[in-house]
Short mmCIF file of C-alpha atoms in Angstrom, two decimals:
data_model
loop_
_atom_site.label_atom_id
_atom_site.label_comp_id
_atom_site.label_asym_id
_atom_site.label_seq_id
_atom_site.Cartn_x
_atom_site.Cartn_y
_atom_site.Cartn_z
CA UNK A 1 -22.75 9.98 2.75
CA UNK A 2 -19.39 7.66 2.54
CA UNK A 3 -17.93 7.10 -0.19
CA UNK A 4 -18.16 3.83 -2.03
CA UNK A 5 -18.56 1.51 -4.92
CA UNK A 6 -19.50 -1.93 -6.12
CA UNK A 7 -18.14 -3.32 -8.93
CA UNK A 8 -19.78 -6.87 -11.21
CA UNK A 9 -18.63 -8.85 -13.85
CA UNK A 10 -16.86 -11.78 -14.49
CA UNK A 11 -13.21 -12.07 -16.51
CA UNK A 12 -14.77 -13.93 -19.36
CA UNK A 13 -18.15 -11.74 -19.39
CA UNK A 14 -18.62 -9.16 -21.60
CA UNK A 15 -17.97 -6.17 -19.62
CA UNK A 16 -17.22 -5.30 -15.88
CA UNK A 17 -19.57 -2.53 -14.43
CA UNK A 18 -18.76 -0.15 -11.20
CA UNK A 19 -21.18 1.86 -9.53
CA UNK A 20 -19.69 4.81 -7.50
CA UNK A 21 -22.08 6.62 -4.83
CA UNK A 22 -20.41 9.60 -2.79
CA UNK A 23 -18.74 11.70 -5.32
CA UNK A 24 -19.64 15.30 -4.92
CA UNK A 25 -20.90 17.14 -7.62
CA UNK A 26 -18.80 20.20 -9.92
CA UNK A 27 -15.46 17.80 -9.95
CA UNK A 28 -14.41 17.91 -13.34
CA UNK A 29 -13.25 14.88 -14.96
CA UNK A 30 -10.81 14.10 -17.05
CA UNK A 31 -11.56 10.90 -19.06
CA UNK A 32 -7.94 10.91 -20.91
CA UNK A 33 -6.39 10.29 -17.09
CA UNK A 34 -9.26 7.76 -16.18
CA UNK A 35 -7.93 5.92 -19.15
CA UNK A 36 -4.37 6.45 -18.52
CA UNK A 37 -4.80 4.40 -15.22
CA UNK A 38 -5.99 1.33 -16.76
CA UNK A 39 -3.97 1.62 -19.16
CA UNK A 40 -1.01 1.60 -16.99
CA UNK A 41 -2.52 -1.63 -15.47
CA UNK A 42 -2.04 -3.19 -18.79
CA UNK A 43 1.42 -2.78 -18.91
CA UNK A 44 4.58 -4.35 -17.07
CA UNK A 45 7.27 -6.81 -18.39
CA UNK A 46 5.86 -10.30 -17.49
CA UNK A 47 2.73 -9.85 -18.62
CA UNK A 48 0.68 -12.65 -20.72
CA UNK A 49 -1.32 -12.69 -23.66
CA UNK A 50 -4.61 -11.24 -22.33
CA UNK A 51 -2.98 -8.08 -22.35
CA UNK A 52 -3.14 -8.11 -25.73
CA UNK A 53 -6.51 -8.62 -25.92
CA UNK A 54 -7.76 -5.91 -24.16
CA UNK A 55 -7.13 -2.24 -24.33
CA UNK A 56 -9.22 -1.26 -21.75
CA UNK A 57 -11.07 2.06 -21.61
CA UNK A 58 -13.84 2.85 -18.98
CA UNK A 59 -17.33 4.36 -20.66
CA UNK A 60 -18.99 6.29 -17.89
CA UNK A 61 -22.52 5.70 -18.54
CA UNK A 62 -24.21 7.74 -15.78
CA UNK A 63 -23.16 10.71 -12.98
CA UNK A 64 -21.55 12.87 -15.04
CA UNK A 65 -22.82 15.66 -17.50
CA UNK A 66 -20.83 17.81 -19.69
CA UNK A 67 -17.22 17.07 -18.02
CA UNK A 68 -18.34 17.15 -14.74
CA UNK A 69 -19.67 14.84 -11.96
CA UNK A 70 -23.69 15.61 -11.24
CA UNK A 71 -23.63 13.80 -7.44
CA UNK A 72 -26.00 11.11 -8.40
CA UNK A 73 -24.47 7.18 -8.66
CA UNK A 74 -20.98 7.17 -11.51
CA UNK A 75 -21.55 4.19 -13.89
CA UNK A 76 -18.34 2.75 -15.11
CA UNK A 77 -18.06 0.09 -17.64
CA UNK A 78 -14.90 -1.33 -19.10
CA UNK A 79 -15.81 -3.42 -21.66
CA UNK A 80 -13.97 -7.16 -22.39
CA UNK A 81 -12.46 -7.50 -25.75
CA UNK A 82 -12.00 -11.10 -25.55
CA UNK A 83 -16.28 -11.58 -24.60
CA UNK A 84 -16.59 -12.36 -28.36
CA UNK A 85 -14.79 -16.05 -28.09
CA UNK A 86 -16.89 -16.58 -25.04
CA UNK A 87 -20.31 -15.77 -25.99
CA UNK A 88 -21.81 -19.26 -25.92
CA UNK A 89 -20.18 -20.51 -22.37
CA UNK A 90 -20.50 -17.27 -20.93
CA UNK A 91 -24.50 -16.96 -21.96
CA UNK A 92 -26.66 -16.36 -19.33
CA UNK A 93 -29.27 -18.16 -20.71
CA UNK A 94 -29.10 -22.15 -19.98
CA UNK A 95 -27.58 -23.55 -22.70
CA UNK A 96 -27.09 -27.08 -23.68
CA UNK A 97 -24.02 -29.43 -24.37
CA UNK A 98 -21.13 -31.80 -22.86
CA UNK A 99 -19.17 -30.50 -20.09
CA UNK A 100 -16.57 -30.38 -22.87
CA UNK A 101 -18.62 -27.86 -24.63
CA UNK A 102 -19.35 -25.54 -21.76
CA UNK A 103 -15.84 -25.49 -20.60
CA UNK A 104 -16.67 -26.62 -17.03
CA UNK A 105 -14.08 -26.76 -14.98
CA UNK A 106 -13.81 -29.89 -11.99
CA UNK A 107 -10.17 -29.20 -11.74
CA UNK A 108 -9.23 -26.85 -9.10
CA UNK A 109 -6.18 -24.93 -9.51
CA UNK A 110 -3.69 -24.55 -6.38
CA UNK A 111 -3.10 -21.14 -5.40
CA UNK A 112 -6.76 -19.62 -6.54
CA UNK A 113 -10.14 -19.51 -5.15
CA UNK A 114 -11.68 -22.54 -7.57
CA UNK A 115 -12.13 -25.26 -4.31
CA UNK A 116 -12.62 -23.22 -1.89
CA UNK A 117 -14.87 -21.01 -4.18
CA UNK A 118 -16.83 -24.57 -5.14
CA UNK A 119 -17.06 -25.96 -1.80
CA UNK A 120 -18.63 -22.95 -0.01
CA UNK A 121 -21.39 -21.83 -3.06
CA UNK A 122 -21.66 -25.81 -3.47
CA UNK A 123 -21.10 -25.11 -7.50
CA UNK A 124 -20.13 -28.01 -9.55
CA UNK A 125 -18.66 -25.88 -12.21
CA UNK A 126 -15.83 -24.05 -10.81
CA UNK A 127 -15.41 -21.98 -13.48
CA UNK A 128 -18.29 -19.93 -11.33
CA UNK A 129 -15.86 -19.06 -8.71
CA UNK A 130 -12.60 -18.33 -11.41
CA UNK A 131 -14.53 -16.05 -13.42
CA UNK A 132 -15.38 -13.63 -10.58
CA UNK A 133 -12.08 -14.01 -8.55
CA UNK A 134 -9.60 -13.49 -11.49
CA UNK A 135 -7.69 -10.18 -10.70
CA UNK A 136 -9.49 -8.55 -13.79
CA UNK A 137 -11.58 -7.04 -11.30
CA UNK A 138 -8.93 -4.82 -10.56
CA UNK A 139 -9.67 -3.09 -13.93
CA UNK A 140 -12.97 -2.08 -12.56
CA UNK A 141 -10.98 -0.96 -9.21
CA UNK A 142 -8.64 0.94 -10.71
CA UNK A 143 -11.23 3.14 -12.54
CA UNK A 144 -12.59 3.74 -9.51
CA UNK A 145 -9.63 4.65 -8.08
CA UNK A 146 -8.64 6.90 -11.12
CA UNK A 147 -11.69 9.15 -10.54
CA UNK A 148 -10.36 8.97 -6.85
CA UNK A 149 -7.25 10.55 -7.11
CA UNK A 150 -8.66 12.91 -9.51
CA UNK A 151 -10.37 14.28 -6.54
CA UNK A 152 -7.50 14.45 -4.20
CA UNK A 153 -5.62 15.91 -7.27
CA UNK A 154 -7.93 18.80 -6.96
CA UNK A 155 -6.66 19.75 -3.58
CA UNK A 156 -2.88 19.07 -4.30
CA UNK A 157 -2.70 15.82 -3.45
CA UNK A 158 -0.43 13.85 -5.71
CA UNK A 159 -0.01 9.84 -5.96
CA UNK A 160 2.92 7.85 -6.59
CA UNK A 161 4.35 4.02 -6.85
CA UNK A 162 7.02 1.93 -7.60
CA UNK A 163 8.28 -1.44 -7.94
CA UNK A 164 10.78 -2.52 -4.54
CA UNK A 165 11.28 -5.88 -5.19
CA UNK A 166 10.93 -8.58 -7.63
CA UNK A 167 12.02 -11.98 -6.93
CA UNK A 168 15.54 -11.73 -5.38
CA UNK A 169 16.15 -8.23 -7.43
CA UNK A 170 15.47 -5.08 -4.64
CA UNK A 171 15.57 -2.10 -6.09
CA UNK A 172 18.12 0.53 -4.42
CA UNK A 173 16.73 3.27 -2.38
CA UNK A 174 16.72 6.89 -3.37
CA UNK A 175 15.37 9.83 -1.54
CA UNK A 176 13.85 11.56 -5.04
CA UNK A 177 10.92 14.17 -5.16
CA UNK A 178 7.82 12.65 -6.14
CA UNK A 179 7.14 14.34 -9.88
CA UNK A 180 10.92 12.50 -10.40
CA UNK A 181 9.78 9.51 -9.33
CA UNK A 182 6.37 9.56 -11.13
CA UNK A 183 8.63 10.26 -14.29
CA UNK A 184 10.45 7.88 -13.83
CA UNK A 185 8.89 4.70 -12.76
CA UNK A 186 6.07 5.97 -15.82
CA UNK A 187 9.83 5.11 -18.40
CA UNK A 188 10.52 1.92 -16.67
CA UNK A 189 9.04 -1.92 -17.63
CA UNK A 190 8.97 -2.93 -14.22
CA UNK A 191 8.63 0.73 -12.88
CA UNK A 192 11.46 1.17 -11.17
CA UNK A 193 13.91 4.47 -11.30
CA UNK A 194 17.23 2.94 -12.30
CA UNK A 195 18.04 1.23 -15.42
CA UNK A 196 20.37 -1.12 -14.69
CA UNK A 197 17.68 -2.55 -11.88
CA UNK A 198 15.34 -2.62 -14.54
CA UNK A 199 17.62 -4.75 -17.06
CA UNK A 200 18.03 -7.53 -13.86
CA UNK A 201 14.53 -7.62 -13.56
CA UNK A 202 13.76 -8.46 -16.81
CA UNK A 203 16.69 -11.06 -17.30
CA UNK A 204 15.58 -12.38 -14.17
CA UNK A 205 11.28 -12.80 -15.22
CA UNK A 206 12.54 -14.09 -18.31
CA UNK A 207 14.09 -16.73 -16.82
CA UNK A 208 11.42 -17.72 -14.31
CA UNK A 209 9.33 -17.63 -17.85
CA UNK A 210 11.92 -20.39 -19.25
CA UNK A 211 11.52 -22.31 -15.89
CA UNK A 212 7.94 -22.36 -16.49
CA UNK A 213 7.50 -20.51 -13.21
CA UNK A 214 6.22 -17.72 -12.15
CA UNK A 215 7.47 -14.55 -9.21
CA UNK A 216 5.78 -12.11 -6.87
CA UNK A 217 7.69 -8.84 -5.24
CA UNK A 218 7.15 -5.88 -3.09
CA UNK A 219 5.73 -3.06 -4.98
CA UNK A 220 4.92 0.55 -3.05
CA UNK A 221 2.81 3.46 -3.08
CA UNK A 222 3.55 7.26 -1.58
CA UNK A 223 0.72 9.87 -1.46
CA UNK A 224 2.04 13.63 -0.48
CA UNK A 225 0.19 16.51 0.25
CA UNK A 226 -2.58 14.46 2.53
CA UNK A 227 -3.33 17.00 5.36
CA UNK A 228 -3.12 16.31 9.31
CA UNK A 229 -6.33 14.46 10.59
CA UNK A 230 -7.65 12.17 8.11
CA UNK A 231 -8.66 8.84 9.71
CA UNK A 232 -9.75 9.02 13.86
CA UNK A 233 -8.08 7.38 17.16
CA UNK A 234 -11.24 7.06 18.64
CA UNK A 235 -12.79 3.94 16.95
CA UNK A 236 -10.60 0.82 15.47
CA UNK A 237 -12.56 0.68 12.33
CA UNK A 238 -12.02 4.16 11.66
CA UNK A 239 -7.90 4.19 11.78
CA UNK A 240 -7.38 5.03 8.40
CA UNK A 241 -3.87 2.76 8.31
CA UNK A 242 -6.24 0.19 9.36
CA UNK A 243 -8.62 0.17 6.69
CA UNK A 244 -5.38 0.95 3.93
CA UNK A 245 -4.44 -2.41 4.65
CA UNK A 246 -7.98 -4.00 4.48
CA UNK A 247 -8.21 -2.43 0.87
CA UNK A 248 -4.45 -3.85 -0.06
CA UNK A 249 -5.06 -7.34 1.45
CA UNK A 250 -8.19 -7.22 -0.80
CA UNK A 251 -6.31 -7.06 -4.14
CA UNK A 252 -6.05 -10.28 -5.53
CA UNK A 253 -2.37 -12.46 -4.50
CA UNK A 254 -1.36 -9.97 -2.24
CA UNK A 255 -0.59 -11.69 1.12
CA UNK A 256 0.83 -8.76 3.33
CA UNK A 257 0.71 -5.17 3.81
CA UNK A 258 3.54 -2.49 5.53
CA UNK A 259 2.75 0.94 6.47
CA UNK A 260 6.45 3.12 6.78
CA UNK A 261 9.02 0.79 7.88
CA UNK A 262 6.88 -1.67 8.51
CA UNK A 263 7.88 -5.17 10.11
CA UNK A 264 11.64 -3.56 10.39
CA UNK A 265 10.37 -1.84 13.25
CA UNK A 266 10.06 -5.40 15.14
CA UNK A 267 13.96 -5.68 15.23
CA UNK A 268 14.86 -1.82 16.26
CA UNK A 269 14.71 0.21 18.80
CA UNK A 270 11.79 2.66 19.98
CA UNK A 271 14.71 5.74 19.69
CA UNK A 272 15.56 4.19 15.61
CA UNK A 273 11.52 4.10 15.25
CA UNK A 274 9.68 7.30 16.00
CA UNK A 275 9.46 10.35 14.77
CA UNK A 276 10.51 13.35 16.04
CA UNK A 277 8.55 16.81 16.55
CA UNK A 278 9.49 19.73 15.10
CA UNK A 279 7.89 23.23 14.52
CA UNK A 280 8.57 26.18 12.19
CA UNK A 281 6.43 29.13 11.39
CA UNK A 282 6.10 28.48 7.65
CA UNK A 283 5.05 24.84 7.65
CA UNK A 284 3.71 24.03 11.51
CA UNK A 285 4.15 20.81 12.79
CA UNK A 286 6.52 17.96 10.94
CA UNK A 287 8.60 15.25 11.67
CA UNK A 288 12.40 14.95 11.80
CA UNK A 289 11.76 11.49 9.47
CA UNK A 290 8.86 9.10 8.08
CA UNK A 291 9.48 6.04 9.74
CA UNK A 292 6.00 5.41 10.50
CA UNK A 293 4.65 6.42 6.85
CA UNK A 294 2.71 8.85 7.60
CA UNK A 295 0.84 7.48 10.64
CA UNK A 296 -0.01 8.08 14.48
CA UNK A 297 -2.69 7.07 15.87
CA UNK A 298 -4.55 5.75 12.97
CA UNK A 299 -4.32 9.68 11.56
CA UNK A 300 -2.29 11.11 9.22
CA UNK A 301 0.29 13.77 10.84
CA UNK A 302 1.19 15.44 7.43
CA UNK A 303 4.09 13.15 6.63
CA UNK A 304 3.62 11.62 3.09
CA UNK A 305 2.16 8.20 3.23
CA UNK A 306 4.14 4.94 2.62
CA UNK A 307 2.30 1.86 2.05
CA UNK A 308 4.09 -1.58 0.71
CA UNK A 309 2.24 -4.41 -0.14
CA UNK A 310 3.57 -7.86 -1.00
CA UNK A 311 2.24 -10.41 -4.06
CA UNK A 312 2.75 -13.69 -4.03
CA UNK A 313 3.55 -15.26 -7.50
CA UNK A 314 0.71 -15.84 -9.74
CA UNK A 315 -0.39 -19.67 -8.98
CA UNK A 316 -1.39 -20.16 -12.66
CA UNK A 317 2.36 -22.17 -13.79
CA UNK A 318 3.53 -23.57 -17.04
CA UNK A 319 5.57 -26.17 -14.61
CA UNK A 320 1.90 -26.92 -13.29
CA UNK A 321 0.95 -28.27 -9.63
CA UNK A 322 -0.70 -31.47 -8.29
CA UNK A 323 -3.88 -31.06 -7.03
CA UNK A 324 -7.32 -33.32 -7.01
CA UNK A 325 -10.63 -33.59 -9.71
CA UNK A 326 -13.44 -32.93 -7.86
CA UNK A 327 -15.80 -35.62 -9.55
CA UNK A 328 -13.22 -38.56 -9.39
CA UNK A 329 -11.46 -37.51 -6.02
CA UNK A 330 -8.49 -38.83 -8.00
CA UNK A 331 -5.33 -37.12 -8.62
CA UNK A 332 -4.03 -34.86 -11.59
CA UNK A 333 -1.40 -32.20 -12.40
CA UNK A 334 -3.13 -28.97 -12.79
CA UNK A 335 -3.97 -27.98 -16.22
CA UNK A 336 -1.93 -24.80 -18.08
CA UNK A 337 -3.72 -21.81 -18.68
CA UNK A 338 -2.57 -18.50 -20.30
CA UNK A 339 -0.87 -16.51 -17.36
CA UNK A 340 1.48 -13.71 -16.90
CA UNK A 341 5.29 -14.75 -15.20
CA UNK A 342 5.04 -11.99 -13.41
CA UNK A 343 2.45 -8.96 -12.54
CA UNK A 344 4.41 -7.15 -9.73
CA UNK A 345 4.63 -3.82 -11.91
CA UNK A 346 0.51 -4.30 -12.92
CA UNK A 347 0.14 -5.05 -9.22
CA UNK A 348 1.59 -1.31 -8.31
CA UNK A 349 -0.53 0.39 -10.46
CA UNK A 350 -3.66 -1.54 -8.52
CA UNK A 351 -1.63 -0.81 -5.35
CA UNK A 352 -1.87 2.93 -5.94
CA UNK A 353 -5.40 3.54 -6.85
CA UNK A 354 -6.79 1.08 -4.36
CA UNK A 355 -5.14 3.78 -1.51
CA UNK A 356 -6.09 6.36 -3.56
CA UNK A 357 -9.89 5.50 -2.96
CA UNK A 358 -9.06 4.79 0.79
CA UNK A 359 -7.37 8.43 0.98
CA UNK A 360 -10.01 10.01 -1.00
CA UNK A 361 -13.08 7.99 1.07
CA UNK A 362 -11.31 9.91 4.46
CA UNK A 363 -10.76 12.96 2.57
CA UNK A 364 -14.60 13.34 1.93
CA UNK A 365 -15.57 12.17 5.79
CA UNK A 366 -13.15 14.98 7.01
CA UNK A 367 -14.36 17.79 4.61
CA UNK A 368 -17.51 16.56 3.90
CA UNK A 369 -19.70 18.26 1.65
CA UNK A 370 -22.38 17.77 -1.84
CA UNK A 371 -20.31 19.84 -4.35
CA UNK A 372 -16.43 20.76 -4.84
CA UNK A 373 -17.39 24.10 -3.75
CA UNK A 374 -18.57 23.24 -0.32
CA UNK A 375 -15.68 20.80 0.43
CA UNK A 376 -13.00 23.54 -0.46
CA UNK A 377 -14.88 25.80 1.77
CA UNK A 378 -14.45 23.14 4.99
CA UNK A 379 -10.83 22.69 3.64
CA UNK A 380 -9.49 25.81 3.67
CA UNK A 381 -11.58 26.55 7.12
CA UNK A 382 -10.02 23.30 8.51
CA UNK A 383 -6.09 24.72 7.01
CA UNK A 384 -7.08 27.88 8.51
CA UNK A 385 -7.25 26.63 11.96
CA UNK A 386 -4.24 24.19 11.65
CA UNK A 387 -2.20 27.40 11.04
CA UNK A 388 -3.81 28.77 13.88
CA UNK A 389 -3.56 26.14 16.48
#
């Protein structure tokens, strides 16, 4: 069976729910870690009030006995803090009152899903379509992906990310080991390696603040230790650089998605692009260099893995947009809500445990098996006769 998940709940609801099918059984689970990733989410310079509100934690209310996973369904919940001042206009019982007093919303907001939301479910009240596509469904996501790379953990597989870009501040490139860099980035605000890009990012977010704007980046995620084979040439659907990209697309404000160098490899040469073969006894096949992050053919080839994905700024501004009131058809300056200036370092944190699942979902299709046991078993089997071939 594939691994998968669903997740409900709305950003104003009282709690968001996942349900995980797939997971073998005997993987032990550490709940501090699954904690520690949405945690992480909360964090990053830029971020607004609702982060203040909520200290997330997931409760796993089903699929897991004693510390370890049983195989049936996982049940996530991550409760929402701020539920209790939105008891009334987030009852699901009718409930009665002005528009005023059920905080509907005929003002759609440019940049988010509220009109287009509106006009395809034909709901008069768009705060229907907010409440579901606010990125606090990437809470849910991320626990997901926590119990993810838990798994790939397990067989050495270690996840990493880090801010590249914020606004017009790149980070410099560095070439360091990937506990470093987990170290590191885990120090910074805006999780990058180097201080003194950190200090120019945060001058520069609190001035987009003071502008009353807002500011997207580039943010990155690098997964070593994935073995040769995961994902298949032989169907599109089933290249798993292909369906990495489908998953990063899907986080909310991210508009484009790299694998390796990316689009730099529209402006070189083939010779400047691909990787080289080579072969030693100790470690088999590798390539000279990672250009293509990790990727031929839709498979991995033992490289690490490189994914970038780019976020737009959040469309939620204090300097607020035109747009047009759905009852009147007359125009009106979009109305200010709490936002954050910037989520680019939250958005890496999403970035990495959305992949995670990806890697992990191709992990279990290569090596399938019910339990931990029988997966390690195909594993080792399948190492066996890489070091063979």
């Amino acid at each position: 069976m594939s691994l998968r998940y669903l997740t409900a709940g709305e950003t104003h609801g009282p709690q968001l729910t996942a349900i995980i099918e797939g997971m073998p059984s005997n993987m032990a689970v550490d709940f501090e870690q699954l904690n520690f990733q949405l945690h992480r989410r909360q964090k990053g310079y830029g971020r607004g009030r609702r982060m203040q509100i909520e200290q997330d934690t997931a409760t796993i209310a089903g699929g897991v006995r004693h510390g370890r996973t049983t195989g049936a369904p996982i049940a996530l919940i991550v409760e929402n803090n701020d539920w209790k001042h939105w008891m009334k206009i987030m009852n699901v019982e009718p409930i009665e009152g002005t528009d005023e007093e059920k905080r509907r919303v005929h003002r759609p907001r440019p940049g988010h899903a509220d009109l287009n939301g509106g006009l395809k479910y034909d709901l008069k009240d768009l705060r229907n379509v907010l409440e579901r596509s606010s990125a606090r469904e990437t809470a849910a996501r991320v626990a997901c992906g926590a119990l993810a790379r838990q798994l790939l953990a397990a067989f050495g597989i270690k996840v990493a990310g880090q801010v590249i870009r914020i606004g017009e501040i790149e980070a410099p490139a560095h070439n360091l080991p990937i506990d470093e860099l987990i170290e590191r980035t885990e120090q910074s605000s805006v999780r990058v390696v180097d201080q003194e890009t950190e200090q120019k990012m945060e001058a520069y977010i609190d001035q987009i603040k003071e502008d009353g704007d807002s500011i997207g980046g580039i943010v990155e995620c690098m997964i070593e230790g994935a073995p040769i084979g995961l994902g298949s040439h032989v169907q599109y659907d089933r290249k798993l650089d292909g369906r990495i990209a489908q998953a990063v697309m899907s986080i909310n404000a991210f508009k484009g998605v790299e694998i390796g160098i990316g689009f730099e490899a529209g402006r070189l040469r083939g010779s400047q692009v691909h990787d080289e073969i080579e072969y030693d006894e100790s470690r088999g096949f590798t390539r000279a260099t990672n250009r293509l992050g990790g990727f031929e053919g839709g498979m991995t080839n033992g490289m690490p893995i490189v994914v970038r994905g780019v976020m737009k700024p959040i469309p939620t501004l204090y300097k607020p947009l035109r747009s047009v009131d759905i009852d009147t058809k007359e125009a009106f300056t979009a109305q200010v809500e709490r936002s954050d200036a910037c989520a680019v370092p939250a958005a890496s944190v999403v970035l990495e445990n959305v992949v995670a699942w990806e890697v992990a979902k191709a992990f279990l299709e290569k090596f399938g098996g019910d339990s931990m046991e029988e997966i390690r078993a195909n594993y080792e089997n399948y190492l066996a006769q890489l070091a063979r071939y």
